[in-house]
Amino acid sequence: RVLEFDDEESSSVAPLHHQNIDDESELHGSSVSLGLSDFIFLNPRWLVASVACILRHDLTTEIYEVRRALRNAEHLEGNESLSMDGESSLEMELKTDVNYPVITARDACLLWQNKKFTKKAAERALQYSDNRSVSPYDFLERLLVRFGVFVPIDLSIDKTCLGGRDYSRYCEYSDYPVASDNVVEALPKFFFLPSLLGPGDPNISDIWTFKTVESWKTTICHTILFPDGVPPGLMERITASILSDLYTNPSPVGNSNLSGRKDSTGHLRIKEILCWRSAFFLKIGSETSDNSGGIVNESIVEIFATLVDQDSQLCVASDSMGVGMRRLILSGKGQAGDMGSKIWKGGYMRVLKKAVKHVIHEYSGLEIERQAVCPQCLAKKPIGQASIWDHSTIVSLRARGEQVIRCRYGHMNNIRLICGTSNEQSQVLSTETQPVGDTDIAVSDLLKAVVIVGIWDDNSQRIVRAGSGFFVDKKRGFVVTAGHTLMDRGTWREVKGKIVIGVVPNNSSRADPVAVYRYFARIVVKDPSINDNGVCKLDACVLQITTRMENDVLESGKEIGEQPETLLMNNPAMMKKENFIQLNVSQKFELDEAVRILGFNQGGEGLIGPGEELNRCADFARGYVVMKFAIYENSEQTPNRKFRPNSEIVVICPTIGGHSGGPCVNQQGEVIGILSRADPADRQRCYLVPSSEWLPLVKVARRMLSSSRAV
């Protein structure tokens, strides 16, 4: 039953005398929808007047004037007295004539109460209502949130910049009370008004780049192309829709995966928000747990969205656009492991779906083209030349069960990275779909060139660090290994101790490649940038065998330090008698090429746990090459990072601790790189130092040895 009023001005809104309409709450699935079904409008003038109070070019000035006019009043209806501190702070902010797009719930209520038309209608609605759980002003707030005029926002996060103004330091305003005596639940104290954003945009290049300097990161990008232009206010409405969804529903990204089961990813938390009229940038954190150890980590995803034309420096694939076209760009950057699953689950899927849904539903008459951008093009080429795929092409390939897709430049990308397919049906991707092929060179023929590289500590009388390596020059006794095996990764200083080398004897069984500790070595050459500026750009070093122990040692204890030594360094005849076996090196490799990583697993085996006993039995792991990562000219810079590799090869391969420094060989037994590290998010994904990066070190070592002999 709807109440009727004789007074037209007072009959603008009326309460309904029945329970809330459940359908509405179920439809929107958000707390802001609760209470919206308690009222109906009898006169649209009330709604128009209420919105006009807020969406005005002089909003900031109007708020100040209303507060100043009422500050001497002893009582404001429905509210506590105004805070002089808050009023003074606001007065300080009004030293500029810029209109800021933020309003508090209290100030919105003051503006509505200051207008006779809206105030009188609200009073009559309360007078004839028998259910005051939601006041007309609460209803208005929720209604404006529901339709994107108000965006609830938390100013206590790490950084909040709206329309060029930093609001991060204004969280002290949050102690304003909500203007209601019987509110159902506490509403957000601050609201962001996207429609009041000014026209000026910052230098976005200082905030966002599609490039990345870290090989464990990748950038995913999707676009919506508008061939005939866009209607006014499109970006503001998309921004409001996305932010409202993230703030009011901080639930896991994919409420369900392809199998229909609930996702276990943690809730999303906006850590930074920077917003302008034609762009916004979000930094979102989500807590994820390590299934093996139960350790909770926070995964960070950066999301950028902008509406641009062909001439913008941020326009991807601009060479495929014509005059008058506009492109909505949505991009996410984060961990590349598990085909970017943490990017998709960390907020990007949510943002992409919300933007696409808004465009399709609200602008159904517009001609649009949904597209995906090649991630490798974004990393390696100017973004304007990036290759794109039509959305229908991606859907068709995924429906056929295809695993990879090529761009026009030949870059191969996994479908899961492009479309965010759930990991449920691809758990065994690395073992079922990897191209094993026919092995030309048996692993047993290669393992005798692979060595254990360890550091023997004189104080503790044992080997304290261990990795792998291989002979690259048998004539000179040169071994290549990873730099971090012998150096501290935090400072890249050499760890104190003697470098001990374990080899598989030439007379050992092919089926039982067990190493013995036989030699000591020294570092001949390492990355020169370590000494120059303390930053490692090449996780590799070249060792030279210096002496041989009198007897082979089987244990990693004090017996190593008790052995008499025979000098081999600078003695070519003695070095030749050792009959070292070396591996050939190649600087060429192909994407999807089958590879094997050789080394000595120190991660534990059988009943032996990690670190309990030093393993001397060589093994290998199969994998395949997925990409080469290199730092390009326009990549983002990370000056505080101590490890900044120039180039890395990304391989899908289940490596284990102890394999570091071990050679990665192709089917012909040629070394294409050495193992540097595993991906922190995906243990199946690892990174190699390409042979093209450390071969120059070998040449330097040879020159140094030749010059020392000449002297």
XYZ file of C-alpha atoms in Angstrom:
711
model
C 0.000 0.000 0.000
C 1.425 3.372 -1.076
C 0.662 6.461 0.967
C -0.831 9.422 -0.883
C -0.206 13.074 0.122
C -2.250 16.140 -0.722
C 0.848 18.332 -0.734
C 2.533 17.741 -4.096
C 5.955 18.759 -2.850
C 5.688 16.359 0.033
C 4.460 13.462 -2.059
C 7.751 13.015 -3.858
C 8.720 9.811 -2.090
C 6.725 7.379 0.012
C 7.446 4.252 2.066
C 6.008 0.845 1.247
C 4.156 -0.956 4.088
C 5.487 -4.462 3.404
C 8.637 -6.439 3.709
C 11.628 -5.725 1.470
C 11.361 -7.148 -2.021
C 13.765 -10.082 -1.905
C 14.196 -10.238 -5.659
C 16.060 -6.964 -5.727
C 18.587 -8.041 -3.114
C 19.163 -11.318 -4.882
C 19.509 -9.583 -8.221
C 22.279 -7.241 -7.149
C 23.891 -9.417 -4.475
C 25.213 -6.409 -2.562
C 24.569 -4.781 0.769
C 23.878 -1.476 -0.952
C 20.723 -2.976 -2.445
C 19.207 -3.635 0.981
C 16.514 -1.099 1.679
C 16.088 0.116 -1.917
C 12.723 -1.634 -2.162
C 11.337 0.208 0.885
C 10.510 3.322 -1.143
C 8.891 4.337 -4.408
C 8.918 7.733 -6.146
C 5.622 9.559 -6.578
C 7.273 12.623 -8.070
C 10.595 12.429 -10.000
C 11.333 16.067 -9.045
C 12.528 14.891 -5.640
C 15.118 12.547 -7.135
C 16.263 15.163 -9.657
C 16.643 17.766 -6.918
C 18.522 15.336 -4.695
C 21.038 14.479 -7.412
C 21.376 18.130 -8.447
C 22.467 18.968 -4.896
C 25.511 16.761 -5.389
C 26.483 16.863 -9.071
C 27.385 20.524 -9.395
C 30.481 22.335 -10.577
C 30.844 24.194 -7.258
C 30.255 21.234 -4.914
C 33.259 21.923 -2.680
C 32.317 25.572 -2.230
C 28.677 24.694 -1.577
C 29.630 22.222 1.155
C 31.747 24.847 2.850
C 29.004 27.496 2.667
C 26.393 25.155 4.132
C 28.682 24.120 6.961
C 29.615 27.709 7.732
C 25.960 28.758 7.792
C 25.083 25.989 10.215
C 28.177 25.864 12.417
C 26.675 28.173 15.073
C 23.504 26.114 15.333
C 23.242 24.139 18.554
C 21.533 21.208 16.935
C 21.160 19.881 13.403
C 18.230 17.591 12.849
C 19.348 13.965 12.757
C 23.026 14.843 13.245
C 25.490 15.755 15.926
C 27.141 19.135 16.085
C 29.687 19.979 13.427
C 33.336 19.544 14.288
C 35.284 22.778 14.239
C 38.408 20.797 13.326
C 36.685 19.344 10.305
C 35.323 22.771 9.314
C 38.751 24.363 9.624
C 40.329 21.621 7.556
C 37.727 22.082 4.864
C 38.271 25.831 4.860
C 41.977 25.269 4.278
C 41.178 23.073 1.297
C 39.080 25.839 -0.287
C 42.029 28.100 -0.952
C 41.793 26.866 -4.546
C 38.805 27.027 -6.854
C 39.267 23.406 -8.000
C 36.217 21.193 -7.505
C 37.252 17.937 -5.806
C 35.277 14.747 -6.572
C 34.886 13.432 -3.002
C 32.073 13.913 -0.513
C 31.396 12.479 2.943
C 28.129 10.784 3.844
C 27.542 13.510 6.431
C 28.085 16.351 3.974
C 25.717 14.768 1.460
C 23.075 14.648 4.178
C 23.704 18.322 5.029
C 23.191 19.372 1.417
C 19.918 17.463 1.185
C 18.671 18.883 4.476
C 19.589 22.384 3.372
C 17.172 22.160 0.436
C 13.593 22.790 1.507
C 12.130 20.616 -1.245
C 14.089 17.453 -0.373
C 13.975 18.015 3.379
C 10.180 18.394 3.531
C 9.579 15.293 1.400
C 11.883 13.259 3.626
C 10.097 14.447 6.779
C 6.648 13.517 5.419
C 7.916 10.093 4.323
C 9.188 9.397 7.852
C 6.012 10.788 9.410
C 3.749 8.300 7.625
C 6.129 5.334 7.757
C 5.693 2.443 10.162
C 9.166 1.058 9.348
C 12.089 3.394 10.038
C 14.915 0.912 9.609
C 16.062 2.892 6.550
C 15.671 6.670 6.423
C 15.053 8.533 3.134
C 18.625 9.891 3.255
C 20.053 6.407 3.740
C 17.892 5.288 0.850
C 19.273 8.075 -1.330
C 22.869 7.163 -0.531
C 22.286 3.519 -1.375
C 20.404 4.421 -4.526
C 23.223 6.635 -5.790
C 25.753 3.918 -4.961
C 23.616 1.371 -6.799
C 23.641 3.444 -9.991
C 27.271 4.560 -9.832
C 26.800 8.216 -8.906
C 28.427 7.533 -5.533
C 31.415 5.191 -5.343
C 32.199 4.070 -1.760
C 35.897 4.613 -1.148
C 38.388 3.981 1.634
C 40.876 6.835 2.071
C 42.982 4.898 4.590
C 44.665 2.794 1.899
C 48.294 3.289 0.880
C 47.576 5.854 -1.839
C 44.448 7.563 -3.153
C 44.756 10.153 -5.915
C 41.517 11.366 -7.506
C 41.480 14.006 -10.196
C 45.091 14.937 -9.497
C 44.647 15.395 -5.740
C 46.137 13.061 -3.150
C 43.498 12.102 -0.558
C 45.663 9.576 1.286
C 46.316 11.968 4.181
C 42.659 12.938 4.718
C 41.497 9.752 6.408
C 40.939 11.773 9.621
C 37.598 12.874 8.165
C 36.312 9.323 8.541
C 35.112 9.971 12.111
C 32.026 11.831 10.839
C 28.918 9.955 11.981
C 26.355 8.664 9.510
C 23.215 10.821 9.494
C 20.721 8.255 10.726
C 19.425 7.152 14.124
C 18.409 3.612 13.143
C 20.718 2.616 10.329
C 20.716 -1.045 9.323
C 24.491 -1.172 8.803
C 27.326 1.352 8.733
C 27.693 2.887 5.284
C 31.023 4.030 3.838
C 31.908 7.452 5.155
C 33.411 8.702 1.873
C 32.033 8.705 -1.648
C 33.902 9.297 -4.876
C 32.068 11.136 -7.683
C 33.590 10.084 -11.050
C 31.384 12.497 -13.005
C 33.077 15.458 -11.259
C 36.584 14.522 -12.389
C 38.362 17.377 -14.127
C 39.450 17.209 -17.777
C 43.187 17.236 -17.089
C 45.132 13.963 -17.086
C 48.656 13.458 -15.682
C 51.720 12.147 -17.418
C 50.599 8.525 -17.320
C 54.045 7.322 -18.400
C 55.261 8.164 -14.887
C 52.685 5.763 -13.450
C 52.215 2.926 -15.916
C 54.178 1.078 -18.581
C 53.272 -2.075 -20.475
C 56.923 -3.153 -20.229
C 58.433 -4.913 -17.226
C 62.020 -5.361 -16.100
C 61.354 -8.478 -14.006
C 61.196 -11.768 -15.894
C 58.753 -13.264 -13.366
C 56.207 -10.623 -14.318
C 54.056 -10.324 -17.405
C 51.459 -7.915 -18.760
C 48.052 -9.044 -20.020
C 45.980 -6.663 -22.117
C 42.508 -6.659 -23.657
C 40.761 -3.891 -25.536
C 37.353 -2.831 -26.774
C 37.539 -0.940 -30.065
C 34.831 1.618 -30.911
C 35.039 2.151 -34.695
C 32.502 5.001 -34.663
C 33.614 6.799 -31.504
C 32.135 6.704 -28.000
C 29.304 8.540 -26.215
C 30.171 11.199 -23.610
C 30.794 9.986 -20.086
C 31.627 6.390 -21.046
C 34.882 6.190 -19.058
C 33.364 7.825 -15.974
C 30.540 5.282 -15.896
C 32.900 2.339 -16.415
C 35.147 3.640 -13.625
C 32.188 3.978 -11.261
C 30.923 0.500 -12.127
C 34.291 -1.185 -11.540
C 35.204 0.637 -8.333
C 31.758 0.147 -6.834
C 31.971 -3.567 -7.537
C 35.440 -3.892 -5.968
C 34.598 -1.847 -2.860
C 31.179 -3.291 -2.117
C 32.066 -6.917 -2.918
C 35.698 -7.643 -1.926
C 35.155 -11.345 -2.553
C 37.435 -13.693 -4.467
C 37.736 -12.974 -8.152
C 36.314 -16.025 -9.725
C 33.367 -16.932 -7.521
C 33.530 -20.237 -9.303
C 35.841 -21.814 -11.801
C 35.026 -23.782 -14.904
C 34.063 -26.812 -12.869
C 31.607 -24.776 -10.800
C 33.488 -25.158 -7.543
C 34.348 -22.273 -5.268
C 37.721 -20.629 -5.661
C 40.018 -20.559 -2.630
C 41.749 -17.298 -3.492
C 41.741 -14.672 -0.706
C 39.696 -11.503 -0.660
C 40.851 -8.534 -2.694
C 42.156 -5.376 -1.061
C 42.707 -2.150 -2.968
C 46.088 -0.794 -1.889
C 46.375 2.138 -4.323
C 43.943 3.972 -6.573
C 44.775 6.766 -9.004
C 41.880 8.036 -11.056
C 41.340 10.670 -13.756
C 38.624 11.378 -16.277
C 40.021 9.081 -18.990
C 42.108 6.590 -16.970
C 42.507 4.801 -13.671
C 45.260 2.744 -12.022
C 44.704 0.193 -9.256
C 47.123 -1.787 -7.126
C 45.274 -4.746 -5.647
C 46.536 -7.220 -3.074
C 45.124 -10.672 -2.458
C 46.252 -13.216 0.113
C 47.045 -16.670 -1.198
C 48.181 -19.728 0.729
C 50.912 -22.130 -0.263
C 49.241 -25.518 -0.610
C 52.378 -27.343 0.487
C 53.275 -25.362 3.580
C 50.204 -23.324 4.381
C 52.219 -20.108 4.218
C 50.086 -17.055 3.431
C 51.565 -14.644 0.897
C 50.217 -11.456 -0.624
C 50.107 -11.295 -4.382
C 50.113 -7.810 -5.924
C 48.418 -7.048 -9.238
C 48.563 -3.689 -11.021
C 45.568 -2.843 -13.213
C 45.393 0.035 -15.657
C 42.474 1.190 -17.797
C 42.236 4.097 -20.198
C 40.165 5.365 -23.114
C 42.417 6.630 -25.918
C 42.495 7.523 -29.584
C 44.984 6.548 -32.266
C 47.433 9.338 -31.435
C 47.836 8.507 -27.741
C 51.225 7.221 -26.594
C 49.365 4.622 -24.520
C 47.349 3.242 -27.429
C 48.223 -0.393 -28.083
C 47.905 -1.654 -31.657
C 47.395 1.909 -32.881
C 48.666 0.939 -36.335
C 45.445 -1.051 -36.827
C 43.169 1.923 -36.017
C 41.669 4.586 -38.230
C 40.735 8.224 -37.733
C 37.895 8.793 -35.254
C 38.220 5.389 -33.610
C 38.560 5.051 -29.830
C 39.998 2.156 -27.856
C 39.208 1.157 -24.271
C 42.346 -0.528 -22.916
C 42.292 -2.804 -19.863
C 45.620 -4.218 -18.725
C 46.933 -6.203 -15.757
C 50.514 -6.767 -14.602
C 51.701 -9.358 -12.105
C 53.251 -12.790 -11.651
C 53.620 -14.761 -14.879
C 53.664 -18.152 -13.137
C 50.864 -20.650 -13.790
C 49.981 -18.798 -16.980
C 49.191 -15.563 -15.143
C 46.587 -17.150 -12.866
C 47.387 -14.741 -10.016
C 46.771 -11.780 -12.324
C 43.389 -13.124 -13.371
C 42.386 -14.119 -9.836
C 43.919 -10.994 -8.304
C 41.324 -8.610 -9.737
C 41.933 -8.472 -13.490
C 39.176 -10.961 -14.321
C 36.765 -8.965 -12.184
C 37.661 -5.636 -13.817
C 37.569 -7.044 -17.356
C 34.209 -8.745 -16.915
C 32.637 -5.675 -15.310
C 33.862 -3.356 -18.059
C 32.728 -5.630 -20.876
C 29.357 -6.242 -19.224
C 28.798 -2.514 -18.732
C 29.599 -1.690 -22.363
C 27.464 -4.510 -23.773
C 24.445 -3.846 -21.528
C 24.457 -0.054 -21.396
C 25.553 0.632 -24.979
C 23.995 -2.248 -26.857
C 23.501 -0.122 -29.955
C 27.198 0.699 -30.348
C 29.419 -1.210 -32.736
C 32.323 -2.688 -30.752
C 35.170 -5.114 -31.385
C 36.562 -7.108 -28.450
C 40.252 -7.904 -28.845
C 43.203 -9.456 -26.984
C 46.791 -8.195 -27.271
C 49.888 -10.397 -27.597
C 51.811 -10.220 -24.266
C 55.152 -10.836 -25.970
C 54.536 -7.987 -28.405
C 53.918 -5.691 -25.442
C 57.241 -6.783 -23.924
C 59.391 -6.768 -27.052
C 57.959 -4.303 -29.558
C 56.606 -0.733 -29.540
C 53.078 -1.004 -28.137
C 51.596 0.686 -31.210
C 52.773 -2.253 -33.312
C 51.478 -4.954 -30.959
C 49.578 -7.800 -32.569
C 45.927 -8.383 -31.639
C 43.449 -11.259 -31.898
C 39.700 -10.981 -32.205
C 37.775 -12.278 -29.207
C 35.944 -14.832 -31.350
C 39.272 -16.306 -32.469
C 40.368 -16.873 -28.870
C 37.033 -18.475 -27.977
C 37.169 -20.762 -31.015
C 40.721 -21.959 -30.277
C 39.903 -22.629 -26.632
C 36.766 -24.567 -27.613
C 38.883 -26.797 -29.883
C 41.282 -27.512 -27.043
C 44.222 -25.638 -28.550
C 47.043 -24.853 -26.121
C 48.976 -22.120 -27.932
C 48.298 -19.252 -30.310
C 50.724 -17.367 -32.570
C 50.628 -13.671 -33.315
C 51.485 -12.150 -36.690
C 55.118 -11.766 -35.596
C 55.430 -15.454 -34.727
C 55.267 -15.074 -30.938
C 53.780 -18.160 -29.301
C 51.471 -17.615 -26.326
C 49.543 -20.022 -24.142
C 45.773 -19.728 -24.474
C 45.377 -19.821 -20.684
C 47.450 -16.652 -20.328
C 45.305 -14.830 -22.890
C 41.844 -15.873 -21.720
C 42.330 -16.773 -18.062
C 41.216 -20.383 -18.366
C 41.003 -22.178 -15.028
C 43.907 -24.338 -13.965
C 41.539 -27.193 -13.060
C 41.720 -28.953 -16.425
C 45.397 -28.260 -17.029
C 47.103 -29.637 -13.930
C 49.224 -32.025 -15.968
C 49.945 -29.663 -18.826
C 53.676 -29.754 -18.244
C 53.827 -33.550 -18.410
C 51.131 -34.390 -20.957
C 51.584 -31.736 -23.625
C 55.278 -31.003 -23.552
C 57.021 -32.048 -26.782
C 59.413 -34.747 -25.640
C 60.474 -35.917 -29.085
C 63.274 -38.331 -29.935
C 66.410 -37.905 -27.877
C 69.500 -37.736 -30.072
C 71.998 -37.703 -27.192
C 71.404 -39.942 -24.174
C 71.433 -38.237 -20.780
C 73.924 -40.801 -19.457
C 76.441 -39.557 -22.041
C 76.152 -36.014 -20.684
C 76.157 -36.476 -16.920
C 79.910 -37.113 -16.665
C 80.484 -33.494 -17.723
C 78.196 -32.242 -14.945
C 79.741 -31.440 -11.555
C 78.780 -30.644 -7.980
C 79.907 -27.146 -6.979
C 80.125 -26.604 -3.231
C 81.733 -24.411 -0.591
C 83.712 -26.230 2.103
C 83.801 -24.257 5.338
C 86.949 -24.703 7.398
C 85.254 -23.762 10.671
C 82.358 -26.202 10.461
C 84.457 -28.779 8.548
C 81.728 -29.487 6.006
C 80.189 -28.333 2.726
C 77.762 -25.516 3.561
C 76.452 -24.634 0.073
C 76.000 -26.787 -3.003
C 74.836 -26.394 -6.570
C 75.661 -27.760 -10.001
C 77.832 -26.810 -12.954
C 79.546 -28.300 -16.003
C 82.897 -28.357 -17.794
C 82.914 -25.836 -20.632
C 86.675 -26.088 -21.414
C 88.409 -29.385 -20.534
C 91.813 -28.144 -21.681
C 91.895 -25.292 -19.171
C 89.704 -26.923 -16.532
C 86.956 -24.242 -16.772
C 83.609 -24.862 -15.096
C 80.499 -22.688 -15.515
C 78.011 -22.401 -12.644
C 75.456 -19.969 -11.212
C 76.872 -16.969 -9.373
C 74.448 -17.262 -6.459
C 75.802 -20.741 -5.635
C 79.033 -19.130 -4.445
C 77.801 -15.643 -3.549
C 75.271 -14.150 -1.166
C 72.219 -13.114 -3.178
C 71.549 -10.112 -0.968
C 74.955 -8.464 -1.395
C 76.540 -10.604 -4.157
C 79.699 -10.963 -2.100
C 81.600 -14.231 -2.286
C 80.883 -16.650 0.565
C 83.998 -17.537 2.567
C 85.348 -21.036 2.094
C 87.088 -23.278 -0.415
C 85.290 -24.162 -3.633
C 85.116 -27.947 -3.935
C 84.205 -29.793 -7.147
C 82.622 -33.232 -7.304
C 82.764 -35.201 -10.571
C 81.303 -38.441 -11.881
C 84.329 -40.708 -12.513
C 84.887 -41.718 -16.127
C 84.926 -45.415 -15.140
C 81.599 -45.250 -13.303
C 78.501 -47.090 -14.512
C 76.225 -45.275 -16.974
C 73.259 -46.343 -14.895
C 74.756 -45.098 -11.605
C 76.221 -41.585 -12.107
C 77.475 -40.959 -8.555
C 79.977 -38.148 -8.032
C 83.037 -38.040 -5.778
C 84.730 -34.960 -4.349
C 88.034 -34.675 -6.169
C 89.061 -31.069 -6.938
C 89.306 -27.559 -5.561
C 88.656 -24.514 -7.750
C 88.687 -20.720 -7.807
C 86.495 -18.041 -9.393
C 88.214 -16.664 -12.492
C 85.515 -14.364 -13.889
C 82.131 -13.173 -12.629
C 79.680 -10.451 -13.643
C 81.713 -7.200 -13.744
C 78.693 -5.110 -12.722
C 78.877 -6.667 -9.230
C 82.161 -4.886 -8.549
C 81.073 -1.753 -10.426
C 77.791 -0.960 -8.659
C 76.869 -3.941 -6.473
C 74.091 -5.044 -8.851
C 74.154 -8.474 -10.500
C 73.006 -8.568 -14.116
C 74.435 -12.010 -14.906
C 73.911 -14.944 -12.516
C 76.901 -16.893 -13.773
C 80.628 -17.242 -13.146
C 83.571 -19.181 -14.552
C 85.675 -21.394 -12.253
C 89.037 -23.007 -12.871
C 90.226 -26.267 -11.343
C 93.267 -25.472 -9.186
C 94.233 -28.657 -7.308
C 93.332 -32.344 -7.049
C 92.916 -34.175 -3.768
C 95.159 -37.158 -3.192
C 92.145 -39.441 -2.696
C 88.538 -39.204 -3.813
C 86.215 -38.288 -0.942
C 82.692 -39.688 -0.624
C 81.431 -37.689 2.357
C 81.064 -33.914 2.660
C 82.711 -33.713 6.077
C 86.150 -32.987 7.486
C 87.941 -35.541 5.286
C 87.851 -33.028 2.441
C 90.051 -30.616 4.371
C 92.546 -33.306 5.376
C 93.528 -34.369 1.851
C 96.941 -33.445 0.416
C 96.579 -31.560 -2.886
C 98.343 -31.741 -6.259
C 98.599 -28.485 -8.244
C 96.908 -28.546 -11.666
C 96.520 -24.826 -12.365
C 99.077 -23.437 -14.864
C 100.137 -27.018 -15.614
C 98.605 -27.981 -18.991
C 100.156 -31.448 -19.010
C 98.678 -32.390 -15.639
C 95.315 -30.841 -16.550
C 95.187 -32.931 -19.737
C 95.717 -36.164 -17.798
C 92.494 -35.577 -15.881
C 90.506 -36.365 -19.058
C 87.698 -33.941 -18.320
C 84.580 -34.253 -20.465
C 83.108 -30.987 -21.695
C 79.722 -30.102 -23.173
C 79.173 -28.246 -26.426
C 77.433 -24.888 -26.250
C 74.811 -23.394 -28.578
C 73.372 -19.895 -28.579
C 70.333 -20.961 -30.614
C 67.050 -22.329 -29.324
C 63.425 -22.506 -30.445
C 60.166 -21.876 -28.650
C 58.469 -25.129 -27.645
C 61.836 -26.898 -27.999
C 62.294 -29.913 -25.714
C 65.133 -29.485 -23.208
C 66.633 -31.256 -20.192
C 68.175 -29.668 -17.095
C 71.027 -31.698 -15.588
C 72.339 -31.441 -12.044
C 72.455 -32.797 -8.528
C 69.143 -32.658 -6.679
C 69.533 -31.400 -3.103
C 65.796 -31.208 -2.389
C 65.606 -34.588 -0.690
C 64.899 -38.018 -2.175
C 62.947 -40.983 -0.857
C 63.185 -41.026 2.951
C 65.977 -38.429 2.993
C 64.682 -34.925 3.676
C 66.072 -31.698 2.170
C 69.444 -30.775 3.692
C 69.819 -33.996 5.691
C 72.473 -35.407 3.397
C 74.337 -34.026 0.376
C 73.216 -35.928 -2.710
C 75.967 -37.078 -5.095
C 73.788 -38.853 -7.664
C 73.209 -36.838 -10.854
C 69.734 -36.635 -12.335
C 67.772 -34.558 -14.849
C 64.355 -33.013 -15.490
C 62.500 -32.643 -18.793
C 60.893 -29.442 -19.970
C 60.382 -27.107 -22.879
C 61.177 -23.510 -23.774
C 58.269 -21.068 -23.575
C 59.889 -17.660 -24.098
C 62.991 -15.503 -23.917
C 62.811 -12.478 -21.677
C 65.026 -9.442 -22.123
C 65.073 -5.910 -20.750
C 64.174 -3.411 -23.443
C 64.807 0.289 -23.659
C 61.414 1.440 -22.386
C 61.115 -1.121 -19.587
C 60.287 0.117 -16.090
C 63.257 0.603 -13.795
C 63.784 -0.878 -10.324
C 66.853 0.910 -8.940
C 66.707 -0.735 -5.496
C 66.836 -4.304 -6.792
C 70.187 -6.071 -6.438
C 69.462 -8.624 -9.169
C 68.508 -7.296 -12.596
C 69.239 -9.913 -15.273
C 69.774 -8.601 -18.797
C 68.207 -11.628 -20.417
C 66.648 -14.946 -19.393
C 65.128 -18.004 -21.057
C 61.853 -19.146 -19.512
C 61.409 -22.926 -19.346
C 58.581 -25.081 -18.032
C 60.497 -27.738 -16.088
C 60.118 -29.221 -12.552
C 63.519 -28.258 -11.119
C 64.603 -28.782 -7.511
C 67.079 -27.101 -5.196
C 70.641 -28.089 -6.056
C 70.070 -27.897 -9.805
C 71.103 -24.214 -9.779
C 74.003 -23.670 -12.152
C 73.301 -26.946 -13.944
C 73.267 -26.975 -17.757
C 70.064 -26.947 -19.777
C 70.675 -28.958 -22.952
C 68.711 -29.410 -26.161
C 68.083 -32.710 -27.942
C 71.577 -32.618 -29.417
C 73.164 -32.301 -25.987
C 74.181 -28.662 -26.516
C 73.990 -26.255 -23.594
C 71.614 -23.347 -24.273
C 71.780 -21.920 -20.738
C 72.299 -22.633 -17.048
C 69.600 -22.755 -14.381
C 69.333 -19.549 -12.365
C 66.121 -19.762 -10.340
C 62.571 -21.051 -10.094
C 59.443 -18.937 -10.309
C 58.178 -17.968 -6.828
C 54.569 -18.568 -7.871
C 54.934 -21.607 -10.133
C 57.597 -24.211 -9.302
C 57.169 -25.719 -12.761
C 58.440 -22.500 -14.307
C 62.150 -21.676 -14.158
C 64.621 -19.201 -15.616
C 67.919 -19.818 -17.398
C 70.911 -17.589 -17.987
C 71.277 -17.861 -21.813
C 74.592 -19.132 -23.143
C 74.913 -15.913 -25.132
C 75.174 -14.050 -21.819
C 77.937 -16.086 -20.114
C 80.013 -17.168 -23.142
C 81.774 -13.753 -23.115
C 82.898 -14.551 -19.551
C 84.517 -17.757 -20.821
C 86.382 -15.777 -23.478
C 87.597 -13.305 -20.864
C 88.814 -16.184 -18.686
C 90.764 -17.644 -21.603
C 92.416 -14.308 -22.307
C 93.318 -13.866 -18.646
C 94.897 -17.339 -18.539
C 96.863 -16.722 -21.744
C 98.197 -13.379 -20.509
C 99.251 -14.847 -17.135
C 101.222 -17.617 -18.874
C 102.911 -15.073 -21.107
C 104.113 -13.194 -18.049
